[in-house]
Amino acid sequence: MPTVRLRDAGEYPEPIQKLFEVAKAWFKYDFAQPPAMSRVMAWDPELGAFHGRAMKRAMTPGEFSRAEKEMVAAVVSGVNACAY
Amino acid sequence: MAGDAPWYEAALLVGVTNALNVVADSPLESLEPASPSAEAQTVFTEIRAFYDRADVPVAFRRVASDPGYLADLWGATRRVFTDNTLTRRHKEALAFAVSVTTRSAFGTAFHLAEMRRLGVGERGVMEVLGVTQMFSSYTKIADTLQLEPDMDHIAEADPSPAPGGPPPPPPTPSPDAP
C-alpha cells in the first residue's frame, strides 16, 4: 500500500489536469485515473516538468524505436526489482 | 514488442548479462589459467570471432580451467546475444542498460563497445543512457512511496502456447457466469 494518499486527478489544479490528458495520449490508453507515477510527479510541477521533458526526450524515437526503449525501461525496472 | 516472445528473450539476456558481469567484476584474476587447454582455446576462438576482437572477455577467461563449463556458458551467451526476435544491436543496448544499472564496470565498458561496434552512434548511446537514468529515477520514487502497479493492464496477455507446445486449454468459465 502506498505510503502517501494518491490524489485523484480532480484534486489537482486545472493546468495539471491538462497535463494528465497529455500523459493519456503518450500512453495511448484511456486511464480511469492517471497512473500513480504521473500523479506523484504532478505534486511538484516544477520538478515534474523537467523530469517529464527529460523522460520524453529520452523515449522519443531516434536511433532506437519507442518500443525498443520501452524494453530498456522494463529491464532497468526489473534489475532494480521495482514492482511498479 | 507484441506478444511474450521478445520479453522472454530480454529476460534471459538480462540473466546471462548479469552472470557474466558478476564474475568479470569480482577479484578473480587468480582463476585465469596461464595456459588454457586446447578445448578452451577452441571456445576462445569462437568467442573472438563472435565479437570480432583479438582478446577474450575476462568473464570467459576466468572459467576456462573447466572447458566444459566454459563451452556451456559460451553457448548460452552466444544464444542470448544472437539475432532472434530481438536484434543483436538492441540486445547490446539492453545489456548496456543492465550493466549501468548494476554498476558493472566490465559490463558497461564491454557492452558500450559492442553497441558502437554494431553501429550505434553517440546519439543512440545517449538515448539508452537517458532511458536508463530516467527509469532509475522512477523506480526509486515508486519504491520509496511503495506505489502499486497500475499500468499492467495496458497490454493484453499473450494466449500463444510455449514454443513447440500444444495450444493452451480454453479458459475455464467463472462459476458465476450464466
mmCIF file of C-alpha atoms in Angstrom:
data_model
loop_
_atom_site.group_PDB
_atom_site.id
_atom_site.type_symbol
_atom_site.label_atom_id
_atom_site.label_comp_id
_atom_site.label_asym_id
_atom_site.label_seq_id
_atom_site.Cartn_x
_atom_site.Cartn_y
_atom_site.Cartn_z
ATOM 1 C CA MET A 1 0.000 0.000 0.000
ATOM 2 C CA PRO A 2 1.407 3.434 -0.886
ATOM 3 C CA THR A 3 2.886 5.435 1.982
ATOM 4 C CA VAL A 4 1.017 8.543 0.806
ATOM 5 C CA ARG A 5 -2.559 9.156 -0.282
ATOM 6 C CA LEU A 6 -2.550 9.404 -4.051
ATOM 7 C CA ARG A 7 -4.760 12.308 -5.077
ATOM 8 C CA ASP A 8 -7.359 11.783 -7.772
ATOM 9 C CA ALA A 9 -6.861 13.783 -10.941
ATOM 10 C CA GLY A 10 -9.749 16.053 -9.944
ATOM 11 C CA GLU A 11 -7.871 17.187 -6.829
ATOM 12 C CA TYR A 12 -5.140 18.787 -8.951
ATOM 13 C CA PRO A 13 -5.421 22.305 -10.414
ATOM 14 C CA GLU A 14 -6.728 22.757 -13.943
ATOM 15 C CA PRO A 15 -3.332 23.164 -15.715
ATOM 16 C CA ILE A 16 -2.122 19.893 -14.205
ATOM 17 C CA GLN A 17 -5.287 18.128 -15.299
ATOM 18 C CA LYS A 18 -4.453 19.179 -18.850
ATOM 19 C CA LEU A 19 -1.045 17.564 -18.450
ATOM 20 C CA PHE A 20 -2.755 14.352 -17.390
ATOM 21 C CA GLU A 21 -4.570 14.408 -20.741
ATOM 22 C CA VAL A 22 -1.191 14.706 -22.478
ATOM 23 C CA ALA A 23 0.021 11.681 -20.488
ATOM 24 C CA LYS A 24 -3.035 9.749 -21.639
ATOM 25 C CA ALA A 25 -2.108 10.485 -25.242
ATOM 26 C CA TRP A 26 1.500 9.477 -24.592
ATOM 27 C CA PHE A 27 0.421 6.067 -23.328
ATOM 28 C CA LYS A 28 -2.420 5.800 -25.880
ATOM 29 C CA TYR A 29 -4.638 4.475 -23.122
ATOM 30 C CA ASP A 30 -7.763 5.867 -21.523
ATOM 31 C CA PHE A 31 -6.978 5.571 -17.817
ATOM 32 C CA ALA A 32 -9.793 5.951 -15.288
ATOM 33 C CA GLN A 33 -7.211 7.817 -13.211
ATOM 34 C CA PRO A 34 -3.772 8.931 -14.428
ATOM 35 C CA PRO A 35 -1.042 6.439 -13.496
ATOM 36 C CA ALA A 36 0.168 6.801 -9.922
ATOM 37 C CA MET A 37 3.576 7.952 -11.124
ATOM 38 C CA SER A 38 2.025 10.771 -13.173
ATOM 39 C CA ARG A 39 0.132 11.949 -10.115
ATOM 40 C CA VAL A 40 3.262 11.772 -7.964
ATOM 41 C CA MET A 41 5.312 13.774 -10.443
ATOM 42 C CA ALA A 42 2.497 16.335 -10.654
ATOM 43 C CA TRP A 43 2.889 17.014 -6.920
ATOM 44 C CA ASP A 44 5.835 19.290 -7.759
ATOM 45 C CA PRO A 45 5.094 20.602 -11.257
ATOM 46 C CA GLU A 46 8.405 22.411 -11.472
ATOM 47 C CA LEU A 47 10.343 19.177 -10.968
ATOM 48 C CA GLY A 48 7.759 17.167 -12.895
ATOM 49 C CA ALA A 49 8.143 19.396 -15.944
ATOM 50 C CA PHE A 50 11.919 18.968 -16.107
ATOM 51 C CA HIS A 51 11.758 15.268 -15.335
ATOM 52 C CA GLY A 52 8.895 14.641 -17.747
ATOM 53 C CA ARG A 53 10.623 16.502 -20.576
ATOM 54 C CA ALA A 54 13.859 14.584 -19.973
ATOM 55 C CA MET A 55 11.911 11.323 -19.996
ATOM 56 C CA LYS A 56 10.073 12.199 -23.207
ATOM 57 C CA ARG A 57 13.297 13.310 -24.852
ATOM 58 C CA ALA A 58 14.917 10.005 -23.883
ATOM 59 C CA MET A 59 11.926 7.937 -25.016
ATOM 60 C CA THR A 60 11.315 9.697 -28.340
ATOM 61 C CA PRO A 61 12.270 7.506 -31.319
ATOM 62 C CA GLY A 62 15.772 8.179 -32.590
ATOM 63 C CA GLU A 63 18.402 5.551 -33.252
ATOM 64 C CA PHE A 64 16.187 3.241 -31.198
ATOM 65 C CA SER A 65 12.413 2.941 -31.560
ATOM 66 C CA ARG A 66 9.975 3.794 -28.788
ATOM 67 C CA ALA A 67 9.264 0.065 -28.374
ATOM 68 C CA GLU A 68 12.956 -0.753 -28.040
ATOM 69 C CA LYS A 69 13.284 1.970 -25.435
ATOM 70 C CA GLU A 70 10.265 0.737 -23.504
ATOM 71 C CA MET A 71 12.069 -2.577 -23.233
ATOM 72 C CA VAL A 72 15.210 -0.835 -21.947
ATOM 73 C CA ALA A 73 12.986 0.848 -19.342
ATOM 74 C CA ALA A 74 11.461 -2.508 -18.423
ATOM 75 C CA VAL A 75 14.813 -4.233 -17.895
ATOM 76 C CA VAL A 76 16.115 -1.320 -15.819
ATOM 77 C CA SER A 77 12.965 -1.555 -13.684
ATOM 78 C CA GLY A 78 13.387 -5.314 -13.425
ATOM 79 C CA VAL A 79 17.036 -5.100 -12.407
ATOM 80 C CA ASN A 80 16.054 -2.504 -9.802
ATOM 81 C CA ALA A 81 13.457 -5.023 -8.569
ATOM 82 C CA CYS A 82 10.757 -2.386 -8.895
ATOM 83 C CA ALA A 83 7.292 -3.959 -8.943
ATOM 84 C CA TYR A 84 5.634 -0.729 -10.051
ATOM 85 C CA MET B 1 7.200 -5.840 -28.929
ATOM 86 C CA ALA B 2 3.784 -7.518 -29.061
ATOM 87 C CA GLY B 3 3.449 -10.951 -27.517
ATOM 88 C CA ASP B 4 5.596 -12.570 -24.881
ATOM 89 C CA ALA B 5 8.461 -13.844 -27.058
ATOM 90 C CA PRO B 6 10.581 -10.665 -27.007
ATOM 91 C CA TRP B 7 10.074 -10.310 -23.280
ATOM 92 C CA TYR B 8 11.184 -13.865 -22.559
ATOM 93 C CA GLU B 9 14.187 -13.201 -24.754
ATOM 94 C CA ALA B 10 15.008 -9.960 -22.935
ATOM 95 C CA ALA B 11 14.709 -11.580 -19.504
ATOM 96 C CA LEU B 12 17.068 -14.402 -20.480
ATOM 97 C CA LEU B 13 19.509 -11.830 -21.804
ATOM 98 C CA VAL B 14 19.379 -9.883 -18.530
ATOM 99 C CA GLY B 15 20.175 -13.039 -16.601
ATOM 100 C CA VAL B 16 23.148 -14.042 -18.727
ATOM 101 C CA THR B 17 24.470 -10.475 -18.805
ATOM 102 C CA ASN B 18 24.406 -10.316 -15.028
ATOM 103 C CA ALA B 19 26.031 -13.746 -14.764
ATOM 104 C CA LEU B 20 28.961 -12.579 -16.890
ATOM 105 C CA ASN B 21 29.244 -9.291 -15.032
ATOM 106 C CA VAL B 22 29.399 -10.780 -11.526
ATOM 107 C CA VAL B 23 32.372 -12.935 -12.469
ATOM 108 C CA ALA B 24 34.116 -10.249 -14.504
ATOM 109 C CA ASP B 25 33.779 -7.596 -11.788
ATOM 110 C CA SER B 26 34.934 -9.811 -8.933
ATOM 111 C CA PRO B 27 38.596 -10.081 -7.886
ATOM 112 C CA LEU B 28 39.100 -13.444 -9.573
ATOM 113 C CA GLU B 29 42.207 -12.797 -11.662
ATOM 114 C CA SER B 30 43.947 -15.721 -9.990
ATOM 115 C CA LEU B 31 41.464 -18.133 -11.577
ATOM 116 C CA GLU B 32 42.535 -17.363 -15.147
ATOM 117 C CA PRO B 33 44.632 -20.305 -16.368
ATOM 118 C CA ALA B 34 48.041 -19.248 -17.592
ATOM 119 C CA SER B 35 47.863 -21.866 -20.350
ATOM 120 C CA PRO B 36 44.255 -22.662 -21.279
ATOM 121 C CA SER B 37 43.671 -26.172 -22.593
ATOM 122 C CA ALA B 38 43.192 -26.899 -26.296
ATOM 123 C CA GLU B 39 39.473 -27.399 -25.630
ATOM 124 C CA ALA B 40 39.259 -23.974 -24.000
ATOM 125 C CA GLN B 41 41.253 -22.447 -26.842
ATOM 126 C CA THR B 42 38.681 -23.776 -29.325
ATOM 127 C CA VAL B 43 35.939 -21.946 -27.418
ATOM 128 C CA PHE B 44 38.101 -18.821 -27.210
ATOM 129 C CA THR B 45 38.408 -18.865 -30.991
ATOM 130 C CA GLU B 46 34.609 -18.860 -31.326
ATOM 131 C CA ILE B 47 34.320 -16.038 -28.810
ATOM 132 C CA ARG B 48 36.883 -13.899 -30.629
ATOM 133 C CA ALA B 49 35.063 -14.449 -33.913
ATOM 134 C CA PHE B 50 31.638 -13.628 -32.450
ATOM 135 C CA TYR B 51 32.879 -10.354 -31.014
ATOM 136 C CA ASP B 52 35.358 -9.674 -33.819
ATOM 137 C CA ARG B 53 38.134 -8.878 -31.356
ATOM 138 C CA ALA B 54 41.606 -10.165 -30.609
ATOM 139 C CA ASP B 55 41.149 -10.744 -26.904
ATOM 140 C CA VAL B 56 38.719 -12.907 -24.953
ATOM 141 C CA PRO B 57 36.464 -11.041 -22.492
ATOM 142 C CA VAL B 58 37.583 -11.613 -18.929
ATOM 143 C CA ALA B 59 34.312 -13.252 -17.870
ATOM 144 C CA PHE B 60 35.168 -16.228 -20.091
ATOM 145 C CA ARG B 61 38.873 -16.388 -19.277
ATOM 146 C CA ARG B 62 38.109 -16.807 -15.590
ATOM 147 C CA VAL B 63 36.123 -20.003 -16.064
ATOM 148 C CA ALA B 64 38.476 -21.521 -18.653
ATOM 149 C CA SER B 65 40.016 -24.003 -16.216
ATOM 150 C CA ASP B 66 36.800 -26.014 -16.719
ATOM 151 C CA PRO B 67 36.485 -26.156 -20.518
ATOM 152 C CA GLY B 68 33.135 -27.957 -20.376
ATOM 153 C CA TYR B 69 31.643 -25.229 -18.202
ATOM 154 C CA LEU B 70 33.235 -22.560 -20.405
ATOM 155 C CA ALA B 71 31.687 -24.140 -23.508
ATOM 156 C CA ASP B 72 28.211 -24.213 -21.957
ATOM 157 C CA LEU B 73 28.489 -20.664 -20.620
ATOM 158 C CA TRP B 74 29.628 -19.511 -24.032
ATOM 159 C CA GLY B 75 26.804 -21.444 -25.733
ATOM 160 C CA ALA B 76 24.243 -19.722 -23.522
ATOM 161 C CA THR B 77 25.850 -16.327 -24.092
ATOM 162 C CA ARG B 78 26.009 -16.756 -27.861
ATOM 163 C CA ARG B 79 22.392 -17.891 -27.904
ATOM 164 C CA VAL B 80 21.021 -14.906 -25.995
ATOM 165 C CA PHE B 81 23.063 -12.343 -27.932
ATOM 166 C CA THR B 82 22.363 -13.726 -31.416
ATOM 167 C CA ASP B 83 19.730 -12.016 -33.600
ATOM 168 C CA ASN B 84 16.355 -13.596 -32.873
ATOM 169 C CA THR B 85 13.080 -11.870 -32.062
ATOM 170 C CA LEU B 86 15.274 -9.016 -30.852
ATOM 171 C CA THR B 87 18.219 -7.764 -32.867
ATOM 172 C CA ARG B 88 21.757 -8.143 -31.555
ATOM 173 C CA ARG B 89 22.102 -4.366 -31.637
ATOM 174 C CA HIS B 90 19.066 -3.957 -29.381
ATOM 175 C CA LYS B 91 20.279 -6.743 -27.114
ATOM 176 C CA GLU B 92 23.599 -4.972 -26.612
ATOM 177 C CA ALA B 93 21.639 -1.846 -25.670
ATOM 178 C CA LEU B 94 19.675 -3.837 -23.095
ATOM 179 C CA ALA B 95 22.882 -5.381 -21.732
ATOM 180 C CA PHE B 96 24.445 -1.923 -21.515
ATOM 181 C CA ALA B 97 21.412 -0.642 -19.571
ATOM 182 C CA VAL B 98 21.560 -3.618 -17.211
ATOM 183 C CA SER B 99 25.301 -3.128 -16.675
ATOM 184 C CA VAL B 100 24.979 0.593 -15.947
ATOM 185 C CA THR B 101 22.097 -0.079 -13.564
ATOM 186 C CA THR B 102 24.042 -2.748 -11.670
ATOM 187 C CA ARG B 103 27.218 -0.594 -11.684
ATOM 188 C CA SER B 104 29.172 -3.244 -13.550
ATOM 189 C CA ALA B 105 32.428 -1.712 -14.738
ATOM 190 C CA PHE B 106 33.105 -4.677 -17.015
ATOM 191 C CA GLY B 107 29.603 -4.866 -18.473
ATOM 192 C CA THR B 108 29.275 -1.132 -19.004
ATOM 193 C CA ALA B 109 32.534 -0.852 -20.929
ATOM 194 C CA PHE B 110 32.071 -4.109 -22.806
ATOM 195 C CA HIS B 111 28.505 -3.548 -23.986
ATOM 196 C CA LEU B 112 29.172 0.108 -24.782
ATOM 197 C CA ALA B 113 31.969 -1.060 -27.063
ATOM 198 C CA GLU B 114 29.715 -3.706 -28.597
ATOM 199 C CA MET B 115 26.931 -1.192 -29.220
ATOM 200 C CA ARG B 116 29.378 1.072 -31.037
ATOM 201 C CA ARG B 117 30.856 -1.834 -32.976
ATOM 202 C CA LEU B 118 27.362 -2.768 -34.133
ATOM 203 C CA GLY B 119 26.742 0.729 -35.442
ATOM 204 C CA VAL B 120 25.034 2.567 -32.591
ATOM 205 C CA GLY B 121 26.085 6.224 -32.717
ATOM 206 C CA GLU B 122 26.649 8.669 -29.893
ATOM 207 C CA ARG B 123 23.028 9.764 -30.089
ATOM 208 C CA GLY B 124 21.856 6.178 -29.700
ATOM 209 C CA VAL B 125 24.157 5.625 -26.732
ATOM 210 C CA MET B 126 22.773 8.770 -25.101
ATOM 211 C CA GLU B 127 19.222 7.558 -25.770
ATOM 212 C CA VAL B 128 19.843 4.300 -23.934
ATOM 213 C CA LEU B 129 21.683 6.081 -21.119
ATOM 214 C CA GLY B 130 18.847 8.605 -20.812
ATOM 215 C CA VAL B 131 16.178 5.904 -20.563
ATOM 216 C CA THR B 132 18.330 4.024 -18.041
ATOM 217 C CA GLN B 133 18.788 7.114 -15.912
ATOM 218 C CA MET B 134 15.164 8.258 -16.075
ATOM 219 C CA PHE B 135 13.823 4.847 -15.113
ATOM 220 C CA SER B 136 16.419 4.517 -12.357
ATOM 221 C CA SER B 137 14.744 7.647 -11.019
ATOM 222 C CA TYR B 138 11.145 6.477 -11.486
ATOM 223 C CA THR B 139 11.800 3.113 -9.887
ATOM 224 C CA LYS B 140 13.249 4.649 -6.731
ATOM 225 C CA ILE B 141 10.410 7.161 -6.464
ATOM 226 C CA ALA B 142 7.924 4.297 -6.856
ATOM 227 C CA ASP B 143 9.736 2.157 -4.280
ATOM 228 C CA THR B 144 10.028 4.981 -1.768
ATOM 229 C CA LEU B 145 6.291 5.610 -1.929
ATOM 230 C CA GLN B 146 5.538 1.871 -2.316
ATOM 231 C CA LEU B 147 3.402 2.517 -5.379
ATOM 232 C CA GLU B 148 1.445 -0.455 -6.627
ATOM 233 C CA PRO B 149 1.441 -1.462 -10.305
ATOM 234 C CA ASP B 150 -1.390 0.274 -12.139
ATOM 235 C CA MET B 151 -0.329 0.000 -15.764
ATOM 236 C CA ASP B 152 -0.065 -3.771 -16.154
ATOM 237 C CA HIS B 153 -3.462 -3.998 -17.857
ATOM 238 C CA ILE B 154 -2.440 -1.800 -20.809
ATOM 239 C CA ALA B 155 -1.189 -4.805 -22.785
ATOM 240 C CA GLU B 156 -3.301 -7.922 -23.274
ATOM 241 C CA ALA B 157 -1.996 -11.302 -22.106
ATOM 242 C CA ASP B 158 -0.411 -13.376 -24.886
ATOM 243 C CA PRO B 159 -2.534 -16.553 -25.351
ATOM 244 C CA SER B 160 0.034 -18.352 -27.524
ATOM 245 C CA PRO B 161 1.494 -21.664 -26.254
ATOM 246 C CA ALA B 162 5.072 -22.317 -25.164
ATOM 247 C CA PRO B 163 7.416 -22.766 -28.160
ATOM 248 C CA GLY B 164 6.606 -26.109 -29.774
ATOM 249 C CA GLY B 165 3.927 -26.859 -27.197
ATOM 250 C CA PRO B 166 0.222 -27.668 -27.581
ATOM 251 C CA PRO B 167 -2.326 -24.856 -27.550
ATOM 252 C CA PRO B 168 -3.355 -23.772 -24.067
ATOM 253 C CA PRO B 169 -6.683 -25.099 -22.756
ATOM 254 C CA PRO B 170 -9.651 -22.776 -23.183
ATOM 255 C CA PRO B 171 -10.246 -20.546 -20.179
ATOM 256 C CA THR B 172 -12.429 -22.103 -17.505
ATOM 257 C CA PRO B 173 -15.708 -20.236 -17.270
ATOM 258 C CA SER B 174 -16.280 -18.470 -13.995
ATOM 259 C CA PRO B 175 -18.763 -20.273 -11.699
ATOM 260 C CA ASP B 176 -20.757 -17.039 -11.671
ATOM 261 C CA ALA B 177 -21.074 -16.972 -15.475
ATOM 262 C CA PRO B 178 -24.594 -17.571 -16.824
#
